[in-house]
XYZ file of N, CA, C and O in Angstrom:
832
model
N 172.779 83.935 142.387
C 172.795 85.278 143.003
C 172.326 85.264 144.311
O 171.743 84.557 144.895
N 173.494 86.086 145.232
C 173.178 86.006 146.602
C 171.788 86.841 146.983
O 171.966 88.130 146.398
N 171.057 86.595 147.650
C 169.865 87.515 148.110
C 170.023 88.108 149.432
O 170.245 87.612 150.542
N 169.926 89.261 149.466
C 170.296 90.144 150.893
C 168.991 90.085 151.399
O 167.870 90.078 150.729
N 169.393 90.501 152.939
C 167.914 90.723 153.715
C 167.050 91.866 153.118
O 165.763 91.714 153.179
N 167.785 92.867 152.570
C 166.843 94.012 152.139
C 166.329 93.710 150.960
O 165.112 93.885 150.555
N 166.905 92.975 150.046
C 166.077 92.243 148.601
C 164.886 91.395 149.160
O 163.715 91.603 148.718
N 165.240 90.451 150.227
C 164.146 89.721 150.640
C 163.006 90.672 151.307
O 161.883 90.100 150.901
N 163.113 91.218 151.739
C 162.254 92.295 152.809
C 161.413 92.930 151.376
O 160.196 93.183 151.550
N 162.078 93.558 150.600
C 161.526 94.232 149.470
C 160.235 93.374 148.804
O 159.201 93.520 148.430
N 160.727 91.904 148.554
C 160.047 90.942 148.030
C 158.825 90.793 148.606
O 157.421 90.541 148.463
N 158.930 90.237 150.148
C 158.206 89.884 151.152
C 157.143 91.148 151.196
O 155.642 90.735 151.120
N 157.244 92.247 151.342
C 156.676 93.531 151.398
C 155.566 93.441 149.942
O 154.571 93.911 150.089
N 156.239 93.433 148.780
C 155.461 93.091 147.557
C 153.959 92.291 147.675
O 153.239 92.602 147.164
N 154.406 91.356 148.440
C 153.615 90.017 148.546
C 152.464 90.380 149.031
O 151.721 89.943 149.095
N 152.444 91.443 150.179
C 151.550 91.846 150.857
C 150.174 92.118 150.158
O 148.824 91.964 150.327
N 150.514 92.475 148.938
C 148.938 93.091 148.274
C 148.642 92.291 147.115
O 147.750 92.734 146.492
N 149.066 90.958 147.088
C 149.132 90.026 145.999
C 148.306 88.565 146.127
O 148.688 88.372 147.328
N 147.157 88.227 145.381
C 146.775 86.977 145.905
C 147.926 85.785 145.599
O 148.702 86.003 144.872
N 147.555 84.707 146.200
C 148.669 83.664 145.862
C 148.294 82.843 144.553
O 147.942 81.532 144.825
N 148.483 83.100 143.653
C 148.034 82.987 142.278
C 148.996 82.491 141.237
O 150.193 83.422 141.571
N 149.147 81.854 140.296
C 150.199 81.862 139.515
C 150.407 82.968 138.591
O 151.269 83.362 138.212
N 149.255 83.976 138.381
C 149.558 85.069 137.790
C 150.210 86.089 138.660
O 150.874 86.849 138.009
N 150.164 85.983 139.786
C 150.680 86.952 140.697
C 152.108 86.829 140.526
O 152.966 87.533 140.722
N 152.352 85.134 140.633
C 153.826 84.806 140.517
C 154.343 85.566 139.389
O 155.761 85.758 139.476
N 153.834 85.492 138.188
C 154.418 85.891 137.012
C 154.653 87.567 137.282
O 155.788 87.894 136.601
N 153.691 87.955 137.929
C 153.846 89.556 138.034
C 155.294 89.951 138.554
O 155.828 90.930 138.674
N 155.279 89.034 139.960
C 156.556 89.123 140.701
C 157.610 88.878 140.005
O 158.858 89.543 140.578
N 157.928 88.140 138.948
C 159.096 87.820 138.121
C 159.504 88.987 137.405
O 160.737 89.156 137.227
N 158.052 89.442 136.943
C 158.786 91.036 136.167
C 158.800 92.036 136.753
O 159.988 92.823 136.561
N 158.614 91.835 138.334
C 158.930 93.263 139.150
C 160.352 93.018 139.500
O 161.141 93.752 139.836
N 160.606 91.511 139.761
C 162.398 91.332 140.239
C 162.913 90.219 139.116
O 163.031 89.088 139.413
N 163.090 90.731 137.991
C 163.528 89.845 136.924
C 165.174 89.146 137.231
O 165.444 88.278 136.794
N 165.664 89.858 138.168
C 167.008 89.329 138.506
C 167.114 88.123 139.656
O 167.971 87.390 139.610
N 165.847 87.990 140.015
C 165.765 86.629 140.998
C 165.323 85.428 140.092
O 164.304 85.557 139.311
N 165.171 84.104 140.598
C 165.130 83.074 139.861
C 163.592 82.677 140.393
O 163.203 83.142 141.157
N 163.005 82.008 139.283
C 161.656 81.698 139.453
C 161.782 80.779 140.719
O 160.520 81.102 141.707
N 162.485 79.914 140.978
C 162.370 79.271 142.085
C 162.601 80.091 143.594
O 161.992 79.824 144.861
N 163.540 81.254 143.426
C 163.804 81.873 144.824
C 162.374 82.696 145.065
O 161.858 82.619 146.054
N 161.892 83.252 143.823
C 160.694 83.978 144.223
C 159.371 82.802 144.781
O 158.621 83.523 145.571
N 159.291 81.922 144.152
C 158.092 81.056 144.540
C 158.663 80.424 145.940
O 157.594 80.506 146.860
N 159.622 80.152 146.334
C 159.840 80.110 147.692
C 159.795 81.065 148.923
O 159.165 80.674 149.723
N 159.924 82.152 148.562
C 159.738 83.274 149.286
C 158.293 83.601 149.459
O 157.829 83.732 150.241
N 157.707 83.680 148.275
C 156.309 83.568 148.006
C 155.401 82.527 148.978
O 154.433 82.788 149.726
N 155.827 81.408 148.713
C 155.174 80.192 149.390
C 155.218 80.400 151.122
O 154.485 80.448 151.776
N 156.556 80.832 151.516
C 156.843 80.888 153.007
C 156.073 82.159 153.655
O 155.340 82.095 154.508
N 156.052 83.124 152.732
C 155.462 84.182 153.399
C 153.944 84.288 153.295
O 153.302 84.774 154.359
N 153.281 83.339 152.365
C 152.072 83.412 152.370
C 151.323 82.437 153.377
O 150.292 82.623 154.083
N 152.391 81.234 153.295
C 151.731 80.313 154.579
C 151.754 81.069 155.958
O 151.043 80.410 156.791
N 152.704 82.055 156.035
C 152.919 82.805 157.495
C 151.555 83.197 157.469
O 150.774 83.314 158.843
N 150.964 84.145 156.445
C 149.548 84.752 156.347
C 148.621 83.802 156.658
O 147.665 84.268 157.823
N 148.581 82.874 156.039
C 147.499 81.758 156.249
C 147.367 81.212 157.823
O 146.037 81.421 158.086
N 148.353 80.928 158.232
C 148.428 80.593 159.687
C 148.000 81.734 160.653
O 147.376 81.541 161.629
N 147.971 83.047 160.417
C 147.616 83.905 161.227
C 146.160 84.149 161.036
O 145.425 84.672 162.142
N 145.582 84.066 159.734
C 144.300 84.308 159.536
C 143.414 83.342 159.416
O 142.194 83.408 159.128
N 143.883 82.131 159.812
C 143.115 80.961 159.358
C 141.985 80.752 159.992
O 140.768 80.434 159.809
N 141.737 81.294 161.386
C 140.779 81.025 162.580
C 139.518 81.896 162.051
O 138.584 81.182 161.915
N 139.817 82.995 161.447
C 138.691 83.904 161.132
C 138.048 82.993 159.894
O 136.560 83.589 159.548
N 138.349 82.662 159.136
C 137.806 81.977 157.849
C 137.299 80.707 158.288
O 136.186 80.408 157.372
N 137.353 80.259 159.239
C 136.536 78.960 159.844
C 135.708 79.230 160.726
O 134.999 78.279 161.470
N 135.053 80.040 161.061
C 133.878 80.541 162.064
C 132.568 80.022 161.239
O 132.788 80.009 160.033
N 131.627 79.809 161.871
C 130.358 78.905 161.423
C 129.745 80.403 160.357
O 129.494 80.323 159.290
N 129.964 81.769 161.191
C 129.303 82.655 160.311
C 130.285 83.062 158.797
O 129.653 83.233 157.978
N 131.682 83.045 158.879
C 132.430 83.169 157.683
C 132.072 81.857 156.689
O 131.658 82.408 155.780
N 132.059 80.817 157.271
C 131.523 79.550 156.188
C 130.294 79.897 155.574
O 130.380 79.611 154.393
N 129.219 80.032 156.368
C 127.886 80.331 155.896
C 128.126 81.555 154.836
O 127.291 81.646 153.609
N 128.472 82.607 155.301
C 128.855 83.884 154.339
C 129.442 83.630 153.080
O 128.982 83.742 151.833
N 130.604 82.782 153.103
C 131.061 82.480 152.093
C 130.535 81.423 150.813
O 130.249 81.556 149.858
N 129.622 80.479 151.799
C 128.947 79.352 150.790
C 127.588 80.129 150.248
O 127.256 79.868 148.905
N 127.012 81.312 150.675
C 125.968 82.090 150.063
C 126.591 82.859 148.993
O 125.832 83.078 148.268
N 127.119 83.434 149.237
C 128.144 84.318 147.951
C 128.343 83.406 147.062
O 128.448 84.035 145.949
N 128.822 82.217 147.580
C 129.482 81.397 146.112
C 128.307 80.902 145.342
O 128.038 80.824 144.373
N 127.105 80.541 146.148
C 125.897 80.110 145.510
C 125.075 81.343 144.657
O 124.807 81.190 143.682
N 125.301 82.465 145.294
C 124.666 83.579 144.642
C 125.615 83.619 143.220
O 124.852 84.178 142.150
N 126.871 83.845 143.312
C 127.845 84.170 142.144
C 127.334 83.340 141.092
O 127.103 83.437 140.085
N 127.462 81.817 141.607
C 127.264 80.757 140.292
C 125.857 80.713 139.847
O 125.363 80.140 138.397
N 124.674 81.106 140.554
C 123.491 81.508 140.081
C 123.438 82.582 139.020
O 122.644 82.375 138.096
N 124.273 83.518 138.944
C 124.225 84.495 138.047
C 124.985 83.954 136.837
O 124.876 84.431 135.598
N 126.105 83.384 137.247
C 127.242 82.875 136.014
C 127.755 81.708 136.358
O 128.610 82.037 137.064
N 127.424 80.701 136.512
C 128.084 79.335 136.897
C 129.736 79.064 135.989
O 130.562 78.562 136.597
N 129.918 79.904 135.019
C 131.269 79.774 134.414
C 132.111 80.484 134.923
O 133.466 80.369 134.611
N 131.667 81.788 135.516
C 132.645 82.777 135.861
C 133.534 82.000 137.191
O 133.038 81.188 137.944
N 134.690 82.651 137.298
C 135.552 82.143 138.465
C 135.017 82.369 139.767
O 135.764 83.011 140.492
N 133.839 82.239 140.033
C 133.417 82.971 141.729
C 134.219 82.560 142.676
O 134.386 83.330 143.479
N 134.658 81.081 142.843
C 135.238 80.815 143.935
C 136.601 81.210 143.946
O 137.195 81.819 145.282
N 137.235 81.172 143.187
C 138.357 81.993 142.731
C 138.562 83.356 143.208
O 139.634 83.796 143.761
N 137.715 84.036 142.768
C 137.316 85.559 142.985
C 137.240 85.610 144.393
O 137.887 86.531 145.044
N 136.159 84.740 145.152
C 135.889 84.985 146.439
C 137.271 84.938 147.074
O 137.460 85.586 148.133
N 137.975 83.805 146.724
C 138.955 83.551 147.772
C 140.244 84.802 147.700
O 140.725 85.116 148.700
N 140.466 85.588 146.517
C 141.219 86.253 146.308
C 140.888 87.488 147.004
O 141.511 88.500 147.623
N 139.408 87.790 146.865
C 138.680 88.875 147.786
C 138.812 89.148 149.252
O 139.133 90.112 149.634
N 138.462 87.864 149.610
C 138.687 87.661 151.167
C 140.394 87.304 151.589
O 140.565 87.068 152.748
N 141.206 87.300 150.534
C 142.777 86.996 150.937
C 142.828 85.671 151.590
O 143.407 85.614 152.622
N 142.433 84.601 150.907
C 142.577 83.320 151.746
C 142.944 82.209 150.291
O 142.758 82.483 149.108
N 143.791 81.407 150.779
C 144.435 80.315 149.558
C 143.210 79.571 148.604
O 142.145 79.356 149.544
N 143.101 79.853 147.597
C 142.199 79.374 146.785
C 141.774 77.797 146.992
O 140.230 77.308 147.005
N 142.510 76.894 147.121
C 142.589 75.766 147.575
C 141.645 75.317 148.924
O 140.947 74.701 149.128
N 142.144 76.074 149.630
C 141.577 76.144 151.173
C 140.234 76.812 151.131
O 139.404 76.265 151.755
N 139.960 77.672 150.080
C 138.444 78.272 150.105
C 137.835 77.016 149.424
O 136.483 77.229 149.649
N 138.388 76.674 148.438
C 137.320 75.394 147.854
C 137.161 74.137 148.809
O 135.907 73.861 148.711
N 138.043 73.836 149.684
C 137.776 72.953 150.830
C 136.388 73.508 151.712
O 135.571 72.477 151.730
N 136.446 74.636 152.092
C 135.650 75.085 152.791
C 133.992 74.985 152.087
O 133.108 74.513 152.466
N 134.093 75.408 150.921
C 132.907 75.266 150.090
C 132.457 73.969 149.973
O 130.871 73.555 149.825
N 133.636 73.024 149.488
C 132.973 71.706 149.268
C 132.308 71.123 150.326
O 131.689 69.984 150.439
N 133.069 71.191 151.743
C 132.660 70.567 152.942
C 131.264 71.102 152.805
O 130.199 70.342 153.638
N 131.149 72.514 152.890
C 129.698 72.729 153.474
C 128.422 72.193 152.270
O 127.591 71.975 152.763
N 128.983 72.011 150.957
C 128.183 71.530 149.745
C 127.612 70.281 150.301
O 126.483 69.849 150.155
N 128.473 69.413 150.901
C 128.410 68.000 151.152
C 127.577 67.882 152.356
O 126.672 66.860 152.308
N 127.767 68.801 153.400
C 126.956 68.641 154.629
C 125.677 68.783 154.220
O 124.751 68.526 154.681
N 125.322 69.682 153.277
C 124.083 69.971 152.747
C 123.478 68.950 151.962
O 122.138 68.882 152.030
N 123.970 68.187 151.067
C 123.597 67.284 150.356
C 123.905 65.833 150.630
O 123.376 64.951 149.905
N 124.513 65.501 151.784
C 124.612 64.275 152.201
C 124.082 63.975 153.681
O 123.937 64.871 154.085
N 123.276 62.682 153.960
C 122.767 62.793 155.144
C 123.946 62.502 156.299
O 123.536 62.868 157.273
N 125.061 61.935 156.022
C 126.459 62.018 156.756
C 127.356 62.898 156.530
O 127.671 63.185 155.378
N 127.937 63.441 157.555
C 129.071 64.609 157.431
C 130.093 63.750 156.236
O 130.488 62.766 156.655
N 130.728 64.342 155.396
C 131.811 64.068 154.811
C 133.235 63.324 155.522
O 133.446 64.542 156.131
N 133.931 62.523 155.100
C 135.075 62.074 155.981
C 136.246 62.945 155.428
O 136.074 63.470 153.929
N 137.251 63.154 156.132
C 138.286 63.797 155.629
C 138.878 63.092 154.062
O 139.280 63.934 153.121
N 138.873 62.060 154.200
C 139.677 60.800 152.902
C 138.394 61.302 151.721
O 139.256 61.714 150.676
N 137.512 61.757 151.642
C 136.438 61.760 150.693
C 136.792 63.186 150.425
O 136.691 63.369 149.091
N 136.835 64.006 151.092
C 137.225 65.530 150.788
C 138.317 65.564 149.931
O 138.664 65.993 148.793
N 139.595 64.924 150.655
C 141.018 64.789 149.784
C 140.717 64.333 148.534
O 141.204 64.818 147.685
N 140.030 63.151 148.559
C 139.734 62.773 147.066
C 139.033 63.458 145.853
O 139.538 63.699 144.977
N 138.299 64.106 146.596
C 137.474 65.106 145.554
C 138.189 66.271 145.335
O 138.215 66.596 144.008
N 139.265 66.416 146.167
C 140.124 67.722 145.732
C 140.813 67.594 144.815
O 141.495 68.093 143.929
N 141.514 66.109 144.974
C 142.515 65.385 143.938
C 142.000 65.594 142.625
O 142.578 65.515 141.372
N 140.707 64.936 142.832
C 140.034 64.696 141.354
C 138.636 65.323 141.570
O 137.613 64.697 141.974
N 138.517 66.770 141.234
C 137.290 67.355 141.274
C 136.040 66.561 139.956
O 134.889 66.884 140.664
N 136.552 65.529 139.634
C 135.383 65.248 138.525
C 134.312 64.146 139.682
O 133.411 63.814 139.244
N 134.711 63.800 140.933
C 134.312 63.038 141.556
C 133.290 63.908 142.506
O 132.311 63.414 143.071
N 133.039 65.301 142.500
C 132.271 65.988 142.850
C 130.800 65.799 142.189
O 130.427 66.108 141.251
N 129.784 65.486 142.786
C 128.655 65.439 142.429
C 127.763 66.650 141.821
O 126.688 66.514 141.859
N 128.346 67.698 141.544
C 127.795 68.649 140.923
C 129.014 69.402 140.053
O 129.879 69.837 140.553
N 128.724 69.597 138.685
C 129.342 69.727 137.697
C 129.960 71.401 137.938
O 131.114 71.478 137.643
N 129.131 72.331 138.147
C 129.420 73.558 138.389
C 130.524 73.785 139.603
O 131.361 74.551 139.581
N 130.273 72.910 140.779
C 131.078 72.996 141.853
C 132.341 72.608 141.607
O 133.435 73.049 142.127
N 132.392 71.383 140.658
C 133.632 70.824 140.381
C 134.603 71.541 139.637
O 135.621 71.751 139.741
N 134.080 72.306 138.840
C 134.466 73.285 137.838
C 135.227 74.297 138.884
O 136.437 74.823 138.248
N 134.522 74.881 139.860
C 135.004 76.050 140.624
C 136.100 75.459 141.230
O 137.047 76.126 141.413
N 136.063 74.370 141.758
C 136.908 73.529 142.760
C 138.157 73.421 141.827
O 139.389 73.916 142.415
N 138.118 73.242 140.746
C 139.265 72.841 139.597
C 140.030 73.989 139.529
O 141.267 73.988 139.495
N 139.220 75.101 139.263
C 139.891 76.540 138.752
C 140.599 76.790 139.936
O 141.654 77.438 139.951
N 140.228 76.694 141.433
C 140.883 77.062 142.780
C 142.211 76.253 142.638
O 143.192 76.991 143.181
N 142.058 74.869 142.392
C 143.059 74.079 142.472
C 144.503 74.407 141.610
O 145.582 74.599 141.791
N 144.060 74.946 140.244
C 145.135 74.830 139.292
C 145.889 76.389 139.395
O 146.752 76.757 138.773
N 145.009 77.181 140.187
C 145.353 78.763 140.242
C 146.333 79.082 141.538
O 146.674 80.065 141.629
N 146.172 78.062 142.344
C 146.573 77.984 143.553
C 148.014 77.532 143.685
O 148.579 76.806 143.384
N 149.114 78.451 143.846
C 150.390 78.158 143.961
C 151.202 77.749 145.203
O 152.606 77.684 145.277
N 150.399 78.040 146.354
C 150.834 77.569 147.667
C 150.513 76.601 148.187
O 150.954 75.867 149.090
N 149.213 75.925 148.027
C 148.188 75.112 148.700
C 147.858 73.937 147.822
O 147.592 74.496 146.401
N 147.135 72.981 148.198
C 146.321 72.230 147.289
C 147.056 70.878 146.777
O 148.470 70.811 146.918
N 146.151 70.117 146.270
C 147.004 68.890 145.957
C 147.939 68.857 144.665
O 148.825 68.089 144.535
N 147.811 69.819 143.795
C 148.640 70.151 142.517
C 149.859 70.494 143.274
O 151.060 69.931 142.742
N 150.051 71.522 144.339
C 151.128 71.854 144.576
C 151.917 70.892 145.538
O 152.811 70.682 145.292
N 151.062 69.897 146.439
C 151.441 68.846 146.991
C 152.191 67.881 145.970
O 153.187 67.243 146.412
N 151.717 67.728 144.876
C 152.326 66.899 143.863
C 153.808 67.018 143.328
O 154.497 66.537 143.211
N 153.704 68.430 143.075
C 154.982 69.175 142.438
C 156.208 69.387 143.598
O 157.093 68.824 143.277
N 155.780 69.290 144.989
C 156.572 69.450 145.773
C 157.202 68.009 145.912
O 158.376 67.754 146.384
N 156.274 66.835 145.993
C 156.542 65.359 146.002
C 157.580 65.052 145.190
O 158.230 64.553 145.108
N 157.288 65.674 143.906
C 158.099 65.305 142.701
C 159.837 65.958 143.050
O 160.673 65.468 142.361
N 159.527 67.207 143.021
C 160.808 67.982 143.541
C 161.719 67.138 144.614
O 162.751 67.215 144.423
N 161.186 66.736 145.398
C 161.834 65.987 146.562
C 162.124 64.870 146.378
O 163.391 64.703 146.138
N 161.430 63.982 145.428
C 162.043 62.862 144.896
C 163.385 62.831 143.748
O 164.062 62.248 143.894
N 163.127 63.972 143.082
C 163.972 64.284 142.131
C 165.428 64.484 142.852
O 166.373 64.000 142.563
N 165.452 65.253 144.178
C 166.678 65.819 144.630
C 167.200 64.420 145.341
O 168.439 64.316 145.710
N 166.343 63.454 145.529
C 166.634 62.206 146.427
C 167.456 61.478 145.435
O 168.431 60.770 145.809
N 166.974 61.383 144.107
C 167.612 60.737 143.304
C 169.139 61.178 143.063
O 170.051 60.709 142.758
N 169.171 62.732 142.953
C 170.263 63.504 142.579
C 171.384 62.929 143.759
O 172.383 62.944 143.600
N 170.662 63.154 144.924
C 171.742 62.751 146.409
C 172.185 61.240 146.180
O 173.497 61.081 146.580
N 171.084 60.307 145.836
C 171.715 59.100 145.747
C 172.860 58.813 144.594
O 174.107 58.059 144.981
N 172.925 59.361 143.630
C 173.776 59.404 142.598
C 175.122 59.832 142.945
O 176.107 59.293 142.709
N 174.940 60.999 143.706
C 176.221 61.597 144.369
C 176.953 60.636 145.402
O 178.030 60.664 145.297
N 176.198 60.233 146.136
C 176.798 59.522 147.121
C 177.473 58.086 146.417
O 178.541 57.760 146.732
N 176.561 57.552 145.500
C 177.353 56.438 144.661
C 178.620 56.786 143.919
O 179.535 56.064 143.952
N 178.495 57.992 143.335
C 179.752 58.444 142.675
C 180.942 58.852 143.708
O 182.181 58.017 142.972
N 180.801 59.040 144.805
C 181.774 59.394 145.598
C 181.927 57.816 146.483
O 182.802 58.062 147.378
N 181.479 57.074 146.228
C 181.698 55.729 146.770
C 181.715 55.724 148.069
O 182.321 55.335 149.067
N 180.597 56.315 148.697
C 180.228 56.428 150.153
C 179.255 55.360 150.902
O 178.272 55.072 149.918
N 179.222 54.735 151.549
C 178.500 53.760 152.069
C 177.124 54.563 152.737
O 177.568 54.965 153.827
N 176.037 53.763 152.627
C 175.049 54.536 153.227
C 173.701 53.719 153.271
O 173.664 52.631 152.770
N 172.781 54.028 153.923
C 171.429 53.558 153.987
C 170.112 54.248 153.788
O 170.523 55.560 154.286
N 169.220 53.806 152.744
C 168.258 54.582 152.280
C 167.040 54.506 153.356
O 167.003 53.674 154.171
N 165.971 55.052 152.847
C 164.764 54.851 153.635
C 164.423 53.735 153.821
O 163.654 53.287 155.039
N 164.257 52.889 152.946
C 163.705 51.722 152.933
C 164.376 50.719 153.812
O 163.778 49.851 154.564
N 165.970 50.709 153.806
C 166.609 49.777 154.433
C 166.714 50.406 156.033
O 166.728 49.448 156.784
N 166.188 51.669 156.098
C 166.244 52.363 157.682
C 164.709 51.627 158.285
O 164.785 51.185 159.290
N 163.670 51.957 157.480
C 162.512 51.091 158.060
C 162.768 49.833 158.168
O 162.170 49.375 159.111
N 163.241 49.290 157.314
C 163.308 47.439 157.432
C 164.285 47.283 158.868
O 163.881 46.219 159.719
N 165.087 48.129 159.362
C 165.815 48.239 160.369
C 165.247 48.430 161.494
O 165.610 48.442 162.707
N 163.884 49.120 161.490
C 163.161 49.367 162.809
C 163.158 50.974 163.178
O 162.838 51.250 164.040
N 163.903 51.869 162.465
C 163.975 53.326 162.809
C 162.889 53.883 162.570
O 161.665 53.555 161.697
N 162.598 54.532 163.772
C 161.065 55.451 163.724
C 161.282 56.565 163.021
O 160.370 57.220 162.316
N 162.442 57.203 162.719
C 162.609 58.255 161.937
C 163.841 57.998 160.660
O 164.786 57.522 160.829
N 163.192 58.240 159.479
C 163.842 57.964 158.446
C 164.239 58.958 157.380
O 163.477 59.301 156.542
N 165.349 59.621 157.488
C 165.650 60.550 156.865
C 166.019 59.884 155.404
O 166.104 58.823 155.154
N 166.354 60.645 154.282
C 166.612 60.059 152.877
C 167.687 58.924 152.927
O 167.565 57.873 152.263
N 168.706 59.311 153.865
C 169.887 58.634 153.847
C 170.734 58.639 154.790
O 170.733 60.015 155.365
N 171.351 57.974 155.674
C 172.195 57.993 156.568
C 173.685 57.274 156.243
O 173.744 56.337 155.632
N 174.707 58.075 156.166
C 176.106 57.582 156.045
C 176.716 56.554 157.097
O 176.119 56.640 158.401
N 176.848 55.419 156.730
C 177.262 54.305 157.462
C 178.759 54.878 158.162
O 179.066 54.072 159.274
N 179.541 55.384 157.579
C 180.891 55.693 158.054
C 181.024 57.150 157.924
O 180.741 57.781 156.777
N 181.183 58.390 158.938
C 181.342 59.437 158.857
C 182.499 59.909 158.125
O 183.535 59.134 157.740
N 182.338 61.203 157.408
C 183.005 62.029 156.513
C 183.241 62.857 157.080
O 182.715 63.866 157.733
N 184.717 63.493 156.932
C 184.990 64.652 157.101
C 184.755 65.979 155.676
O 185.211 65.352 154.809
N 184.526 66.926 156.043
C 184.656 68.162 155.028
C 185.622 69.156 155.145
O 185.496 69.664 156.380
N 186.251 69.287 153.968
C 187.202 70.736 154.439
C 186.594 71.804 153.942
O 185.749 72.186 153.072
N 186.464 72.919 155.196
C 186.199 74.001 154.808
C 186.952 74.869 153.759
O 188.080 74.761 153.437
N 185.693 75.458 152.819
C 186.351 76.113 151.751
C 186.656 77.630 152.098
O 185.834 78.263 152.636
């Protein structure tokens, strides 16, 4: 189904008032049943990333970080099993995975003698069981699995989809008996930029 500009704008406008969670995506599908899940997710992700880029700075001021951290501590102090971090992210309209990163970094700064490295933070976000606090680990996990735009789970899905399409493209090139070089071959030849495939012989395409 062809998506018109008016339909895109209607979907984008609907996204203004919903958080970037999988539950919101399901509601969006109910609102626009004629659109595919992939189409809605693509629009959802694109529009939300625009929003995050516009508002990123305000969430990373020292005042904002301290406010979020204290609210997190107060929340889990009352009920550690409640989705405190996820609800906080939704309330301030920030991606759950990015909120989890803010709180995790602040927690580690308080409990570690040296500032945590980016690689350590990324590793803990990919595997929250590494976080040395069970309550925070659970809170981070909830944010990761409920975020459909950011975070290690989304990155993994994107990578898998990209690889799937790369395999499909390779099969198509082989089926058409076209000569090509893949990424590994290009890298071995010293190319600094390596697209998935480069045709060794140009081909002409008939316009339909």
